[in-house]
mmCIF file of C-alpha atoms in Angstrom:
data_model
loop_
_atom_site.group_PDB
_atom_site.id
_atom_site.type_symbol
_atom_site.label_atom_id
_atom_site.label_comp_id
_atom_site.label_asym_id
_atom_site.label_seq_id
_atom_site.Cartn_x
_atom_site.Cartn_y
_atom_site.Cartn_z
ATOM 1 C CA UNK A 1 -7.601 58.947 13.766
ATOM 2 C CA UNK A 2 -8.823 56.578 16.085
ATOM 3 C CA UNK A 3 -11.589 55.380 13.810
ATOM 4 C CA UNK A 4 -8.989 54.934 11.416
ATOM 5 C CA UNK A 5 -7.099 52.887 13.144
ATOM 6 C CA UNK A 6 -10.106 50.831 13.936
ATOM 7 C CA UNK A 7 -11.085 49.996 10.407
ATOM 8 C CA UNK A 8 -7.348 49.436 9.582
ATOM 9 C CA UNK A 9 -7.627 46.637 12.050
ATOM 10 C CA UNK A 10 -10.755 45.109 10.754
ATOM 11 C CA UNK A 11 -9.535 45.032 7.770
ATOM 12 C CA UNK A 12 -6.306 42.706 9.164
ATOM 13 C CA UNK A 13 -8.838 40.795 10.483
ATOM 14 C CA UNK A 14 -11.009 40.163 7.964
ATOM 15 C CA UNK A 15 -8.155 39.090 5.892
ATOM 16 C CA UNK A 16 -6.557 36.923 8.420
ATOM 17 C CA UNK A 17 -10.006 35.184 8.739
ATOM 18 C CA UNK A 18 -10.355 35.064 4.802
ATOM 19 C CA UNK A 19 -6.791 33.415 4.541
ATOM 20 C CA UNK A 20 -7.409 31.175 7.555
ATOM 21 C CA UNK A 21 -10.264 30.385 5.811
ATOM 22 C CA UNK A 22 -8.992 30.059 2.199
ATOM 23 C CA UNK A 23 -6.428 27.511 3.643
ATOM 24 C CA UNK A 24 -8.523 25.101 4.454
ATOM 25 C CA UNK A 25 -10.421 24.691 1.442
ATOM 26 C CA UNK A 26 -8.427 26.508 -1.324
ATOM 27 C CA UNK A 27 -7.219 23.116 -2.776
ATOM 28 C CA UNK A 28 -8.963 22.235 -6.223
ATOM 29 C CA UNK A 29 -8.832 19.114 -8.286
ATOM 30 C CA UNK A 30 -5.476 20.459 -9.405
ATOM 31 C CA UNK A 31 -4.522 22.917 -7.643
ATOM 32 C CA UNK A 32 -3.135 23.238 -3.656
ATOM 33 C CA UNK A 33 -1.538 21.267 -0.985
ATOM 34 C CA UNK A 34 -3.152 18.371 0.815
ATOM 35 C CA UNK A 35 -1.772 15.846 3.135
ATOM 36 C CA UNK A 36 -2.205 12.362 2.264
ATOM 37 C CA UNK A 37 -1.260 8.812 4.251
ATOM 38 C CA UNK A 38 -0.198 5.607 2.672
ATOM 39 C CA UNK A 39 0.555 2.178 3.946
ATOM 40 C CA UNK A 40 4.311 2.062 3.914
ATOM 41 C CA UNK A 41 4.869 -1.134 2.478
ATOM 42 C CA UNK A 42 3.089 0.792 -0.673
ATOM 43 C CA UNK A 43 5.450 3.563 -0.292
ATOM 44 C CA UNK A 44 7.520 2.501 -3.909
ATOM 45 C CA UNK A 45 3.976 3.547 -6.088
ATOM 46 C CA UNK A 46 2.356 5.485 -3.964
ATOM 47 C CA UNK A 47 5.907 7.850 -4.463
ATOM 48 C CA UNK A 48 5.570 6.929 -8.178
ATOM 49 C CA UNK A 49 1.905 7.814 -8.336
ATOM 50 C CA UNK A 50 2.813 11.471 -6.314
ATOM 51 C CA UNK A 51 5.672 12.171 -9.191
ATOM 52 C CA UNK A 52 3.566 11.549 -12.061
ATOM 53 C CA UNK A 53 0.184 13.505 -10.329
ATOM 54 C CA UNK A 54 2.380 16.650 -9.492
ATOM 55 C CA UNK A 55 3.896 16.757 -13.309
ATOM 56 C CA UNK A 56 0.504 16.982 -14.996
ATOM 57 C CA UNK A 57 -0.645 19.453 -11.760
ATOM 58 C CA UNK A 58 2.729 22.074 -11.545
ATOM 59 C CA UNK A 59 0.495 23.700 -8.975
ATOM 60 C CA UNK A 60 -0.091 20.800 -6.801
ATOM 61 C CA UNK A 61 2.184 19.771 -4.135
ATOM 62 C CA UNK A 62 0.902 16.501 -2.312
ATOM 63 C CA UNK A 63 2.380 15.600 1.741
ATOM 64 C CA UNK A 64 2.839 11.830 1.566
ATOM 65 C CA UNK A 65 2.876 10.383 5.299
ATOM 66 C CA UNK A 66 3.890 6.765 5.063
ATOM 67 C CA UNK A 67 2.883 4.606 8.186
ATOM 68 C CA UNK A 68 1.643 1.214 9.067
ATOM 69 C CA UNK A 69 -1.831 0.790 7.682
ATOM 70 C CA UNK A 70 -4.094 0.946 10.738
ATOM 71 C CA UNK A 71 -2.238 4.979 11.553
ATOM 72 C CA UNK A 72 -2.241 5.295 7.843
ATOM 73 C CA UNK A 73 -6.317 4.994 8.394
ATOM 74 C CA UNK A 74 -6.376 6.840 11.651
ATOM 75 C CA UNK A 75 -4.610 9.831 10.188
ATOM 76 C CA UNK A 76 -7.680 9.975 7.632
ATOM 77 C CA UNK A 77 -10.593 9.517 10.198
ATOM 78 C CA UNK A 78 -8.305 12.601 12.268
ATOM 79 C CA UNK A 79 -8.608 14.611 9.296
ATOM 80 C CA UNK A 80 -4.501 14.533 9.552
ATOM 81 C CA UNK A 81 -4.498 13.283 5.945
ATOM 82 C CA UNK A 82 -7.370 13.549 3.381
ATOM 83 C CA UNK A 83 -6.658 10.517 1.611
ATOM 84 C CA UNK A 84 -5.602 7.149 3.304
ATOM 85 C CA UNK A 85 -3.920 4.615 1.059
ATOM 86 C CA UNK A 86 -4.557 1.291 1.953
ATOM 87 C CA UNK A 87 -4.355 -2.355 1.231
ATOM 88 C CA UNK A 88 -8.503 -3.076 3.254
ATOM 89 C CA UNK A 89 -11.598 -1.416 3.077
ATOM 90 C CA UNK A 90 -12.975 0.509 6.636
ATOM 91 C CA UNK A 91 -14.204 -2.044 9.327
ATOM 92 C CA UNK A 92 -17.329 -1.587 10.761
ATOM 93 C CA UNK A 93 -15.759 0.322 14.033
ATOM 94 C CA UNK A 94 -14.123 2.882 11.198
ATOM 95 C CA UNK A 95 -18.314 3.014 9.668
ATOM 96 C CA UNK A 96 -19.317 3.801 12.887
ATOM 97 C CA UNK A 97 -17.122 7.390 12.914
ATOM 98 C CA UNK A 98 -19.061 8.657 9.632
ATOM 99 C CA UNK A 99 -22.039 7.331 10.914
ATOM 100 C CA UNK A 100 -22.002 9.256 14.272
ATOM 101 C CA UNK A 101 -20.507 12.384 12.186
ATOM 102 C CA UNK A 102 -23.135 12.930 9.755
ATOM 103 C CA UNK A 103 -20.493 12.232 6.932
ATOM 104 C CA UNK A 104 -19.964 9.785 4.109
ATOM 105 C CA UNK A 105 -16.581 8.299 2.922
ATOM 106 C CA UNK A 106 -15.882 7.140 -0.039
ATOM 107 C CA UNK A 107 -13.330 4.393 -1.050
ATOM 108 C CA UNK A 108 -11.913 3.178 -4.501
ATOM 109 C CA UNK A 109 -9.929 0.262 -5.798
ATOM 110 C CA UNK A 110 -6.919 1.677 -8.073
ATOM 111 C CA UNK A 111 -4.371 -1.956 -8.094
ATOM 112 C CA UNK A 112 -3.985 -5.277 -7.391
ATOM 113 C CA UNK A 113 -0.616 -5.431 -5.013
ATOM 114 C CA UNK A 114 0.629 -8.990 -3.508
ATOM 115 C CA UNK A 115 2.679 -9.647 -0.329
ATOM 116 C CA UNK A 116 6.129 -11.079 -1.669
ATOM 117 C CA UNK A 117 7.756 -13.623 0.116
ATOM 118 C CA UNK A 118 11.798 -13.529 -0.348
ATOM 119 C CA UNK A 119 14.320 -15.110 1.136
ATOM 120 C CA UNK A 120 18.408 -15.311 0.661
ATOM 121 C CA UNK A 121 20.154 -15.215 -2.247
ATOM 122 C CA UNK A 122 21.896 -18.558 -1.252
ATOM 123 C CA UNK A 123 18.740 -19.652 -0.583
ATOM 124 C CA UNK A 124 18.071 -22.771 -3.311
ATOM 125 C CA UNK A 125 14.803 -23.873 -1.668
ATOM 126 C CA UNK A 126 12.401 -21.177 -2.661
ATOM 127 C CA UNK A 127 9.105 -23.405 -3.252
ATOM 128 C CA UNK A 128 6.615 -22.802 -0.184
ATOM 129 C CA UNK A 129 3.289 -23.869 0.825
ATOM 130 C CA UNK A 130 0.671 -22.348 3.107
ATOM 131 C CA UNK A 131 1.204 -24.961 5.786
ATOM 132 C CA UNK A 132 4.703 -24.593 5.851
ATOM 133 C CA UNK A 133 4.459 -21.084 6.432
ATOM 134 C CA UNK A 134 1.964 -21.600 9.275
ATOM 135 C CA UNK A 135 4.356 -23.495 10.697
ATOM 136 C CA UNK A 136 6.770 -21.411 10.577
ATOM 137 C CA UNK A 137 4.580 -18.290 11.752
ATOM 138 C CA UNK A 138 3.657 -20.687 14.971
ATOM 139 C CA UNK A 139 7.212 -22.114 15.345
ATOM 140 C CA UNK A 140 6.551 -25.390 14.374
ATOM 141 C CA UNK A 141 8.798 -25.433 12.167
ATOM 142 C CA UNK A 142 12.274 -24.166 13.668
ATOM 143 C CA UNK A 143 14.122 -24.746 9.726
ATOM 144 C CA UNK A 144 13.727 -20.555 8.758
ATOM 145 C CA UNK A 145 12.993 -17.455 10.760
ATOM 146 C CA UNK A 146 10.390 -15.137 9.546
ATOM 147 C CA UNK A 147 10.897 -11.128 9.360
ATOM 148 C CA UNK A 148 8.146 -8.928 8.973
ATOM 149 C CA UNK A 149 8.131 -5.041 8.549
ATOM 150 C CA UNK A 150 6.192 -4.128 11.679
ATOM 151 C CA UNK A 151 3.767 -5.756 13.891
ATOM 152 C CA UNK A 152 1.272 -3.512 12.813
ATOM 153 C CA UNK A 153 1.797 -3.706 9.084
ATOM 154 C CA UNK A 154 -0.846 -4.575 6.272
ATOM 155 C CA UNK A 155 1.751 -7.432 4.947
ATOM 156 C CA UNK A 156 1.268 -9.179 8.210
ATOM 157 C CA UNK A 157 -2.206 -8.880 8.402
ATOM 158 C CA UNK A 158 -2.428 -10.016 4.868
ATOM 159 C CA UNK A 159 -0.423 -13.122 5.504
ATOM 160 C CA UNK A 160 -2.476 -14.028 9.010
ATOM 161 C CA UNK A 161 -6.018 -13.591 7.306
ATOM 162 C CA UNK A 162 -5.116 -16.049 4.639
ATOM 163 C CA UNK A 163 -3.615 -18.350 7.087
ATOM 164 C CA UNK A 164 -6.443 -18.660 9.132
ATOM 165 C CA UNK A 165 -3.950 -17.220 11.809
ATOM 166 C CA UNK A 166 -6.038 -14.575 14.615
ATOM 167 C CA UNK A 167 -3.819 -14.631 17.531
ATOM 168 C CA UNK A 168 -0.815 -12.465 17.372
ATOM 169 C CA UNK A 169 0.741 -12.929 20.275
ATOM 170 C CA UNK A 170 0.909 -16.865 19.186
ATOM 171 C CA UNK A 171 3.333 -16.004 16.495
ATOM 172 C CA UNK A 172 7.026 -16.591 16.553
ATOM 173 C CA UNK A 173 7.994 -13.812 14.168
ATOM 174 C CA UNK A 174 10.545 -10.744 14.148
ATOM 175 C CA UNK A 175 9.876 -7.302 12.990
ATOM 176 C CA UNK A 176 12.407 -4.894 12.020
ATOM 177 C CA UNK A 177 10.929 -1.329 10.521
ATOM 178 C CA UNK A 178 9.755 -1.207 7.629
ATOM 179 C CA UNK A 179 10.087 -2.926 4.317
ATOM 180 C CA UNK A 180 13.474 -2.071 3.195
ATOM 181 C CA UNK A 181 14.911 -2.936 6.422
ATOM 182 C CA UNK A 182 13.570 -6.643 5.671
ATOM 183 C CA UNK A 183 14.758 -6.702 2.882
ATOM 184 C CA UNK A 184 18.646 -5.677 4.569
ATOM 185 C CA UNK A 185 17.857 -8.116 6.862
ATOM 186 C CA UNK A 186 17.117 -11.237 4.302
ATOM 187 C CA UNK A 187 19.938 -10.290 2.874
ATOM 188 C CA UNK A 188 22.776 -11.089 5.463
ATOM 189 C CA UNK A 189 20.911 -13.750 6.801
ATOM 190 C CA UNK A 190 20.615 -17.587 5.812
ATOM 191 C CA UNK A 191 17.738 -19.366 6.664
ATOM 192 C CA UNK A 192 15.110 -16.562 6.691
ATOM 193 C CA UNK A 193 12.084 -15.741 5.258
ATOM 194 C CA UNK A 194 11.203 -12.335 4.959
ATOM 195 C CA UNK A 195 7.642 -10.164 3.896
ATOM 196 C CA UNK A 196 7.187 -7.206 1.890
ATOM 197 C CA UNK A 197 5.044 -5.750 -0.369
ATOM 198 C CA UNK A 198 5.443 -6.777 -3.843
ATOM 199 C CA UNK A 199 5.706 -3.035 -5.292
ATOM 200 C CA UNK A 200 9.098 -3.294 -3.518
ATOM 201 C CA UNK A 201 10.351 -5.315 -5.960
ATOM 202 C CA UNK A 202 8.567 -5.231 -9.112
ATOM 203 C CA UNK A 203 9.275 -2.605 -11.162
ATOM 204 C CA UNK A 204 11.252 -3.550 -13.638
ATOM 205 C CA UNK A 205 12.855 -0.051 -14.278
ATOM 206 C CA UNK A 206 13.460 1.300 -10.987
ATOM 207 C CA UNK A 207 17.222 0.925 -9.975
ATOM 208 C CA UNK A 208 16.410 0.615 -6.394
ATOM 209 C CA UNK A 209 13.969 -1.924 -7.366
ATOM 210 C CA UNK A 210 16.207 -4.305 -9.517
ATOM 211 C CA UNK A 211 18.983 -3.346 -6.772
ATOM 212 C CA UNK A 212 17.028 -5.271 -4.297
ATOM 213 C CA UNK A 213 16.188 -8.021 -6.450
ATOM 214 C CA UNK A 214 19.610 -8.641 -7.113
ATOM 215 C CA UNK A 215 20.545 -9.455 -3.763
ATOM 216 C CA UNK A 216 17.803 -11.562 -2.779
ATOM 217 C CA UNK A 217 15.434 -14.458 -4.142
ATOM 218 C CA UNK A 218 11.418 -14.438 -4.451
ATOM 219 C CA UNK A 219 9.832 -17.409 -3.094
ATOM 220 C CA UNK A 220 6.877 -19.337 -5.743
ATOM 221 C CA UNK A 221 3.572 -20.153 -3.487
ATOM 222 C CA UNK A 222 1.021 -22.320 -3.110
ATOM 223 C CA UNK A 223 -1.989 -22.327 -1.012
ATOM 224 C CA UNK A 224 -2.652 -26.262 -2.013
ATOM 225 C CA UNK A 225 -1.590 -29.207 0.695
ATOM 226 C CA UNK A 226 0.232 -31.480 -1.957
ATOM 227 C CA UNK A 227 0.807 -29.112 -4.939
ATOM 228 C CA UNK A 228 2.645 -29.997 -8.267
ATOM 229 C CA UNK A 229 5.438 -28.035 -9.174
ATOM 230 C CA UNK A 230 3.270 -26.319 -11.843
ATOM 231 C CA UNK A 231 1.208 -25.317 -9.219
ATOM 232 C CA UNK A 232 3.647 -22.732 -6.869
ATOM 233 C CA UNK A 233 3.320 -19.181 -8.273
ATOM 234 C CA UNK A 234 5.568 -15.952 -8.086
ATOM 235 C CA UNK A 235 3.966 -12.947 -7.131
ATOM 236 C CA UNK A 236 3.826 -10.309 -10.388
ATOM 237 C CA UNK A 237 1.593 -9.018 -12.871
ATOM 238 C CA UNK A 238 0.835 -12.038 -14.927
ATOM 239 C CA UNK A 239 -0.421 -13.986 -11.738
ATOM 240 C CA UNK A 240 -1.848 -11.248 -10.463
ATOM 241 C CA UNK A 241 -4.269 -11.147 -13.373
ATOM 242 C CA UNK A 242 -4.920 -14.838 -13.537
ATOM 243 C CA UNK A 243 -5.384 -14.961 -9.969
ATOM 244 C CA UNK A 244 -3.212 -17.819 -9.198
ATOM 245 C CA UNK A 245 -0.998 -16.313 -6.478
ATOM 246 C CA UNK A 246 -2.826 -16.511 -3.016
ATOM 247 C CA UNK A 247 -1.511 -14.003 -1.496
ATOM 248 C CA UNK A 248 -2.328 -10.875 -3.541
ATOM 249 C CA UNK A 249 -5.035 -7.916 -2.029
ATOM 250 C CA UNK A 250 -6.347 -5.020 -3.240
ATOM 251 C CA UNK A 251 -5.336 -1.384 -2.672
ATOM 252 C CA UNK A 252 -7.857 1.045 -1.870
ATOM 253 C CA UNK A 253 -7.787 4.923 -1.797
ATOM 254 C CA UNK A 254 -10.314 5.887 1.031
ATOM 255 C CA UNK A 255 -11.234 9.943 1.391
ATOM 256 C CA UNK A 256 -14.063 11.762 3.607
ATOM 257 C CA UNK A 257 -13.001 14.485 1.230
ATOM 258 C CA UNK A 258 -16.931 15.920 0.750
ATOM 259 C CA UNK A 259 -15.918 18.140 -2.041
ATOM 260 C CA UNK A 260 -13.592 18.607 -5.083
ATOM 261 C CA UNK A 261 -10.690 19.184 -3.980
ATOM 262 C CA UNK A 262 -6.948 17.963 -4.309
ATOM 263 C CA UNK A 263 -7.768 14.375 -2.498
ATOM 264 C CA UNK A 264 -10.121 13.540 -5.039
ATOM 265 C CA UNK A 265 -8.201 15.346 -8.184
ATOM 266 C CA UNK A 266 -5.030 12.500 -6.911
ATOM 267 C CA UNK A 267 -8.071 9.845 -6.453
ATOM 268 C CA UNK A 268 -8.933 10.672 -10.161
ATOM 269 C CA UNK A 269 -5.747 10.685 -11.289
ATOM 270 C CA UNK A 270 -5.114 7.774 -10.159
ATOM 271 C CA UNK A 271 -8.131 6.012 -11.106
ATOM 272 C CA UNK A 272 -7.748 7.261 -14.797
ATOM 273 C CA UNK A 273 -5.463 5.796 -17.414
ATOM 274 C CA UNK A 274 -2.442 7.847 -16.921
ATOM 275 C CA UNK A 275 -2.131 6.698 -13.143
ATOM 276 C CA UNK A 276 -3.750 2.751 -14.307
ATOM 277 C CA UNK A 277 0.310 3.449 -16.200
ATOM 278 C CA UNK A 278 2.024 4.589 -13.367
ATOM 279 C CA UNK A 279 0.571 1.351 -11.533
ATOM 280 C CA UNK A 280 1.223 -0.709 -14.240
ATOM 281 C CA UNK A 281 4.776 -0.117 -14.599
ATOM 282 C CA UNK A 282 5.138 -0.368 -11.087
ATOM 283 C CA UNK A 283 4.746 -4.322 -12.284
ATOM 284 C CA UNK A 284 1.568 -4.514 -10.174
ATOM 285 C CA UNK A 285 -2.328 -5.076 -11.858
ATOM 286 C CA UNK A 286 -4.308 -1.665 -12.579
ATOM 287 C CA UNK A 287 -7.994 -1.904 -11.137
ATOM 288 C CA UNK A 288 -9.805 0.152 -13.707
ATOM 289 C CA UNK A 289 -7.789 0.283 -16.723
ATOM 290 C CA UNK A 290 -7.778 -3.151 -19.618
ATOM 291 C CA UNK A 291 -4.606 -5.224 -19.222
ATOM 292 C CA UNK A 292 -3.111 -6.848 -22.407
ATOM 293 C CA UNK A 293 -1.803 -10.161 -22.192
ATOM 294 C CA UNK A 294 0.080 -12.285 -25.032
ATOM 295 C CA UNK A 295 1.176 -15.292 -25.468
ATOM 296 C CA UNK A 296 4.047 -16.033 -26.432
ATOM 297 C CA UNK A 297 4.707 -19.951 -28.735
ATOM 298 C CA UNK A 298 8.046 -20.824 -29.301
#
């Protein structure tokens, strides 16, 4: 009897260490549950991209954690998350993890996304120029507030890297928590500036999407000193691809992932015309997929 019993409890064992086991790396290209992190001023198609991946994969089920970028990122090197999307490749600091564990990353571009610039509907001044806007991050100029997402977030980044701007602390700035709640915030008050990611906004057949846009207007930039009023640019699609607005980046999908599994089926997916779709109708530029442009005469 007692022997029995023994190999009755080996057996449990066994199988509780086979499950454990199978849990960890059961996930295929199609098939499982993963975790993965996302900048949340991405959140609108990164949630798009999720919806379309898990109806062509019923058997997929995909945890999307939406933080600021540099968590987003952390999350992934903390194996919290397999995939981290993100609007910057690794620094060398981030390198230096792989590097001292024996592993490789890798990290694709799948879009072209822009930081938006918006502002009050009763707004009628919505041309602006880089140096306005630097002085207006350094309070120089005390005409408009400026509202950012988070202190932490990719849009501000974005902004401060193509201002030439290093020193946070140096900015005179308000951050509420997260994109929408800029958006609120622009909204109900005059005089202010607020930043978001473009995806917010763009898709032209999302209701939350044209919601927002209804209540709030999209500022036209320039990165010249003296432009011409030909020579201010919104942020969507068509400017995207002609690379006139200054204030676009690129969003990257970054996995240690060191097999096939469900991080690099969604990195596929994604990469691969039916999710090039799902990012174009988000109204922001595919990476990897031909975009057709015409031109319309009158």
């Amino acid at each position: 009897m007692k022997n029995v019993f023994a190999v009755i409890l080996g057996f449990i064992f066994i199988t509780a260490c086979t499950i454990a086991g199978s849990d960890k790396n059961s996930d295929t290209v199609g098939i499982g549950e993963v975790s993965i992190s996302a900048d949340e001023s991405l959140q609108p198609v990164v949630s798009a991209l999720e919806a379309a991946f898990e109806m062509n994969n019923s058997a997929a089920k995909l945890n999307l954690i939406y933080r600021p970028e540099q968590e987003s990122i952390n999350l992934m090197l903390q194996d919290s998350a397999r995939v981290a999307v993100v609007t910057r490749e690794l620094t060398a600091e981030e390198k230096k993890i792989f590097e001292h564990e024996k592993l490789t990353y890798r990290s694709l571009k799948v879009g072209v996304d822009a930081v938006a610039l918006i502002t009050n509907a009763s707004n009628n001044d919505t041309l602006i120029t880089f140096n306005t806007l630097r002085n207006l991050f350094l309070g120089k100029d005390k005409s408009k507030n400026v509202v950012v997402d988070n202190s932490n977030s990719s849009n501000l980044s974005s902004v401060m890297e193509k201002l030439g701007l290093t020193d946070l602390t140096q900015l005179k700035i308000a951050a509420v928590k997260g994109n929408k709640d800029v958006i609120d915030y622009v909204k109900t008050h005059n005089n202010t500036i607020g930043i978001i990611g473009v995806n917010w906004i763009s898709d032209g057949e999302d209701p939350a999407s044209m919601g927002f846009l209804k209540s709030i207007k999209v500022m036209s930039v320039s990165d010249k000193d003296n432009p011409k009023p030909d020579e201010y640019y919104l942020p969507f699609e068509y400017n995207l691809y002609l690379k006139n607005y200054p204030l676009s980046r690129n969003i990257y999908m970054i996995t240690k992932e060191a097999r096939q599994g469900l991080g690099t089926g969604f990195i596929n997916f994604t990469a691969h015309e039916k999710g090039q779709l799902v990012i174009q109708k988000t109204g922001i530029l595919p990476a990897t997929q031909p975009l057709r442009l015409y031109k319309v005469q009158n």
